[in-house]
Amino acid sequence: MKRDANLRLFQSRDKSWVTYGGLVQAMRKVRADDCEVLLIHTDLSFGLPNRELKRKELMEILYDAICELGVDTLVFPTFTFSYGNREDYDVRNTKCKMGMLNEYARKREDAVRSEDPLMSVCVIGSHKELAQISGNKSLGEGSFFDRFHQTPNARIMFLGAELAQCHTHMHYVEEKLRVPYRYDLEFQGHIIDKDGNIREDKHILYVKYRDVAPCVPPSFEKELIDQGLFLKQKLGDSFVSCFTESAAYDKAVEWLTGDVNCFLAEPYDSKPLVKEYSYGNVTTVQ
């Protein structure tokens, strides 16, 4: 549904307004519309939401703005890390931990959600096969990220989110390269599928050793921007940014093969590699 371009959405700290038209324009400026499949990380940090809009109404408007891009297939992370929280995973009912817009997308009737009890996604559009994962790895072969990597003309957009905090795709690259500061950890639980059937399940996540401290340096993003690979547009109190999946993958591979410690606060072998995982209150890849 097309909206009034002047519709006010967020008021930034300087009291200016982020409008519907301004949001659509910012997404187009970073070429989020130039793809077949768009993976969207969200953090609605553009300013204070317009008080005249109810929460659900605002989510509908933001979704409509994304749809104006005309991209064939939209993908929203709906991660739950259910097994990491000692919970079963219900495809239809388990809420995601990725924000209000992602939860809105998950609950849409035209969304198909993957049966990944740790890092599910919902897919809206033609390429619903992206939700049909295989195997038991959330980041490895057969995972959504593996399918996404093999999809031509795919992009990743950060809608108010920052690359350093939300670039989950990087963990897929780490698993592909089998970096020495992470290891496979098997989780157990139950999956309740869309038809209500329950089955026992084991799933593997490539987690970090206990004392490893991840840290994406600002120079990584700067290099991407300087090389024209990562487009970033100021919007209100935050940004909209985007790059292709291939650029994201290739640049991460380049950095990791050049220095395996490039995305860590200190060398991975500066402390003993202890396999210890903290269950409960898990919201990100540990």
PDB file of C-alpha atoms in Angstrom, residues 54-172:
ATOM      1  CA  LYS A  54      -0.170   3.052  17.101  1.00  0.00           C
ATOM      2  CA  ARG A  55       2.624   0.502  17.250  1.00  0.00           C
ATOM      3  CA  LYS A  56       0.990  -1.952  14.838  1.00  0.00           C
ATOM      4  CA  GLU A  57       0.111   0.869  12.457  1.00  0.00           C
ATOM      5  CA  LEU A  58       3.728   2.057  12.430  1.00  0.00           C
ATOM      6  CA  MET A  59       4.930  -1.474  11.648  1.00  0.00           C
ATOM      7  CA  GLU A  60       2.454  -1.711   8.768  1.00  0.00           C
ATOM      8  CA  ILE A  61       3.678   1.612   7.390  1.00  0.00           C
ATOM      9  CA  LEU A  62       7.344   0.612   7.636  1.00  0.00           C
ATOM     10  CA  TYR A  63       6.590  -2.674   5.903  1.00  0.00           C
ATOM     11  CA  ASP A  64       4.754  -0.801   3.135  1.00  0.00           C
ATOM     12  CA  ALA A  65       7.805   1.440   2.682  1.00  0.00           C
ATOM     13  CA  ILE A  66      10.018  -1.612   2.200  1.00  0.00           C
ATOM     14  CA  CYS A  67       7.524  -3.073  -0.264  1.00  0.00           C
ATOM     15  CA  GLU A  68       7.777   0.134  -2.336  1.00  0.00           C
ATOM     16  CA  LEU A  69      11.282  -0.996  -3.275  1.00  0.00           C
ATOM     17  CA  GLY A  70       9.701  -3.623  -5.504  1.00  0.00           C
ATOM     18  CA  VAL A  71      12.089  -6.382  -4.401  1.00  0.00           C
ATOM     19  CA  ASP A  72      10.805  -9.856  -5.271  1.00  0.00           C
ATOM     20  CA  THR A  73      11.668 -11.577  -1.982  1.00  0.00           C
ATOM     21  CA  LEU A  74      12.123 -10.134   1.507  1.00  0.00           C
ATOM     22  CA  VAL A  75      13.827 -12.009   4.337  1.00  0.00           C
ATOM     23  CA  PHE A  76      13.614 -11.005   8.001  1.00  0.00           C
ATOM     24  CA  PRO A  77      15.688 -12.703  10.719  1.00  0.00           C
ATOM     25  CA  THR A  78      13.356 -14.169  13.339  1.00  0.00           C
ATOM     26  CA  PHE A  79      16.045 -15.674  15.567  1.00  0.00           C
ATOM     27  CA  THR A  80      14.898 -17.183  18.869  1.00  0.00           C
ATOM     28  CA  PHE A  81      17.942 -19.170  20.097  1.00  0.00           C
ATOM     29  CA  SER A  82      15.298 -21.376  21.700  1.00  0.00           C
ATOM     30  CA  TYR A  83      17.534 -24.315  22.552  1.00  0.00           C
ATOM     31  CA  GLY A  84      20.137 -21.934  23.970  1.00  0.00           C
ATOM     32  CA  ASN A  85      17.417 -20.792  26.349  1.00  0.00           C
ATOM     33  CA  ARG A  86      16.359 -24.381  27.118  1.00  0.00           C
ATOM     34  CA  GLU A  87      13.066 -23.882  25.295  1.00  0.00           C
ATOM     35  CA  ASP A  88      11.338 -25.789  22.505  1.00  0.00           C
ATOM     36  CA  TYR A  89      10.806 -24.069  19.171  1.00  0.00           C
ATOM     37  CA  ASP A  90       7.282 -23.571  17.843  1.00  0.00           C
ATOM     38  CA  VAL A  91       7.445 -22.414  14.209  1.00  0.00           C
ATOM     39  CA  ARG A  92       4.046 -20.712  14.385  1.00  0.00           C
ATOM     40  CA  ASN A  93       4.113 -19.242  17.874  1.00  0.00           C
ATOM     41  CA  THR A  94       7.625 -18.687  19.218  1.00  0.00           C
ATOM     42  CA  LYS A  95       8.258 -14.940  19.156  1.00  0.00           C
ATOM     43  CA  CYS A  96      11.438 -13.667  17.581  1.00  0.00           C
ATOM     44  CA  LYS A  97      14.022 -11.580  19.430  1.00  0.00           C
ATOM     45  CA  MET A  98      14.890  -9.311  16.509  1.00  0.00           C
ATOM     46  CA  GLY A  99      12.574  -6.362  17.000  1.00  0.00           C
ATOM     47  CA  MET A 100       8.996  -5.254  16.377  1.00  0.00           C
ATOM     48  CA  LEU A 101       9.187  -5.048  12.584  1.00  0.00           C
ATOM     49  CA  ASN A 102      10.646  -8.542  12.289  1.00  0.00           C
ATOM     50  CA  GLU A 103       7.924  -9.873  14.582  1.00  0.00           C
ATOM     51  CA  TYR A 104       5.304  -8.126  12.461  1.00  0.00           C
ATOM     52  CA  ALA A 105       6.736  -9.767   9.329  1.00  0.00           C
ATOM     53  CA  ARG A 106       6.831 -13.173  11.031  1.00  0.00           C
ATOM     54  CA  LYS A 107       3.110 -13.031  11.805  1.00  0.00           C
ATOM     55  CA  ARG A 108       2.056 -12.125   8.275  1.00  0.00           C
ATOM     56  CA  GLU A 109       0.011 -14.789   6.498  1.00  0.00           C
ATOM     57  CA  ASP A 110       2.251 -14.636   3.437  1.00  0.00           C
ATOM     58  CA  ALA A 111       5.423 -15.328   5.458  1.00  0.00           C
ATOM     59  CA  VAL A 112       7.094 -18.739   5.545  1.00  0.00           C
ATOM     60  CA  ARG A 113       9.336 -19.382   8.542  1.00  0.00           C
ATOM     61  CA  SER A 114      12.261 -21.785   8.602  1.00  0.00           C
ATOM     62  CA  GLU A 115      12.392 -24.665  11.070  1.00  0.00           C
ATOM     63  CA  ASP A 116      15.624 -23.550  12.690  1.00  0.00           C
ATOM     64  CA  PRO A 117      15.284 -23.547  16.499  1.00  0.00           C
ATOM     65  CA  LEU A 118      18.192 -21.152  16.902  1.00  0.00           C
ATOM     66  CA  MET A 119      18.356 -18.815  13.901  1.00  0.00           C
ATOM     67  CA  SER A 120      15.108 -18.920  11.961  1.00  0.00           C
ATOM     68  CA  VAL A 121      14.123 -16.476   9.229  1.00  0.00           C
ATOM     69  CA  CYS A 122      10.812 -15.640   7.620  1.00  0.00           C
ATOM     70  CA  VAL A 123      10.617 -15.335   3.856  1.00  0.00           C
ATOM     71  CA  ILE A 124       8.017 -13.302   1.948  1.00  0.00           C
ATOM     72  CA  GLY A 125       7.948 -13.543  -1.846  1.00  0.00           C
ATOM     73  CA  SER A 126       8.830 -15.967  -4.617  1.00  0.00           C
ATOM     74  CA  HIS A 127      11.998 -17.493  -3.173  1.00  0.00           C
ATOM     75  CA  LYS A 128      10.328 -19.373  -0.355  1.00  0.00           C
ATOM     76  CA  GLU A 129      12.848 -22.172  -0.858  1.00  0.00           C
ATOM     77  CA  LEU A 130      15.223 -20.053   1.236  1.00  0.00           C
ATOM     78  CA  ALA A 131      13.208 -21.116   4.273  1.00  0.00           C
ATOM     79  CA  GLN A 132      13.538 -24.800   3.409  1.00  0.00           C
ATOM     80  CA  ILE A 133      16.700 -25.554   5.345  1.00  0.00           C
ATOM     81  CA  SER A 134      18.378 -28.950   5.404  1.00  0.00           C
ATOM     82  CA  GLY A 135      20.791 -30.585   7.804  1.00  0.00           C
ATOM     83  CA  ASN A 136      21.176 -29.525  11.410  1.00  0.00           C
ATOM     84  CA  LYS A 137      23.522 -26.538  11.277  1.00  0.00           C
ATOM     85  CA  SER A 138      22.278 -22.985  11.842  1.00  0.00           C
ATOM     86  CA  LEU A 139      25.255 -21.436  10.077  1.00  0.00           C
ATOM     87  CA  GLY A 140      26.800 -24.211   8.020  1.00  0.00           C
ATOM     88  CA  GLU A 141      25.883 -26.297   5.017  1.00  0.00           C
ATOM     89  CA  GLY A 142      22.127 -26.446   4.368  1.00  0.00           C
ATOM     90  CA  SER A 143      21.366 -23.458   6.601  1.00  0.00           C
ATOM     91  CA  PHE A 144      19.515 -20.357   5.445  1.00  0.00           C
ATOM     92  CA  PHE A 145      22.799 -18.461   5.241  1.00  0.00           C
ATOM     93  CA  ASP A 146      24.247 -21.181   3.022  1.00  0.00           C
ATOM     94  CA  ARG A 147      21.228 -20.980   0.705  1.00  0.00           C
ATOM     95  CA  PHE A 148      21.380 -17.189   0.766  1.00  0.00           C
ATOM     96  CA  HIS A 149      25.063 -17.267  -0.221  1.00  0.00           C
ATOM     97  CA  GLN A 150      24.175 -19.375  -3.251  1.00  0.00           C
ATOM     98  CA  THR A 151      21.369 -17.013  -4.322  1.00  0.00           C
ATOM     99  CA  PRO A 152      22.250 -14.637  -7.165  1.00  0.00           C
ATOM    100  CA  ASN A 153      21.478 -10.926  -6.866  1.00  0.00           C
ATOM    101  CA  ALA A 154      21.025 -10.849  -3.093  1.00  0.00           C
ATOM    102  CA  ARG A 155      21.612  -7.897  -0.769  1.00  0.00           C
ATOM    103  CA  ILE A 156      21.716  -7.203   2.968  1.00  0.00           C
ATOM    104  CA  MET A 157      20.146  -4.012   4.332  1.00  0.00           C
ATOM    105  CA  PHE A 158      20.618  -2.515   7.795  1.00  0.00           C
ATOM    106  CA  LEU A 159      17.514  -0.478   8.598  1.00  0.00           C
ATOM    107  CA  GLY A 160      18.657   1.614  11.544  1.00  0.00           C
ATOM    108  CA  ALA A 161      20.895  -1.255  12.621  1.00  0.00           C
ATOM    109  CA  GLU A 162      24.688  -1.087  12.672  1.00  0.00           C
ATOM    110  CA  LEU A 163      26.882  -3.506  10.761  1.00  0.00           C
ATOM    111  CA  ALA A 164      29.202  -4.106  13.718  1.00  0.00           C
ATOM    112  CA  GLN A 165      26.307  -5.290  15.919  1.00  0.00           C
ATOM    113  CA  CYS A 166      24.011  -7.058  13.458  1.00  0.00           C
ATOM    114  CA  HIS A 167      26.144  -8.577  10.709  1.00  0.00           C
ATOM    115  CA  THR A 168      25.173 -12.202  11.419  1.00  0.00           C
ATOM    116  CA  HIS A 169      26.269 -13.202   7.918  1.00  0.00           C
ATOM    117  CA  MET A 170      29.864 -12.831   9.130  1.00  0.00           C
ATOM    118  CA  HIS A 171      29.420 -15.841  11.410  1.00  0.00           C
ATOM    119  CA  TYR A 172      28.542 -17.890   8.342  1.00  0.00           C
TER     120      TYR A 172
END
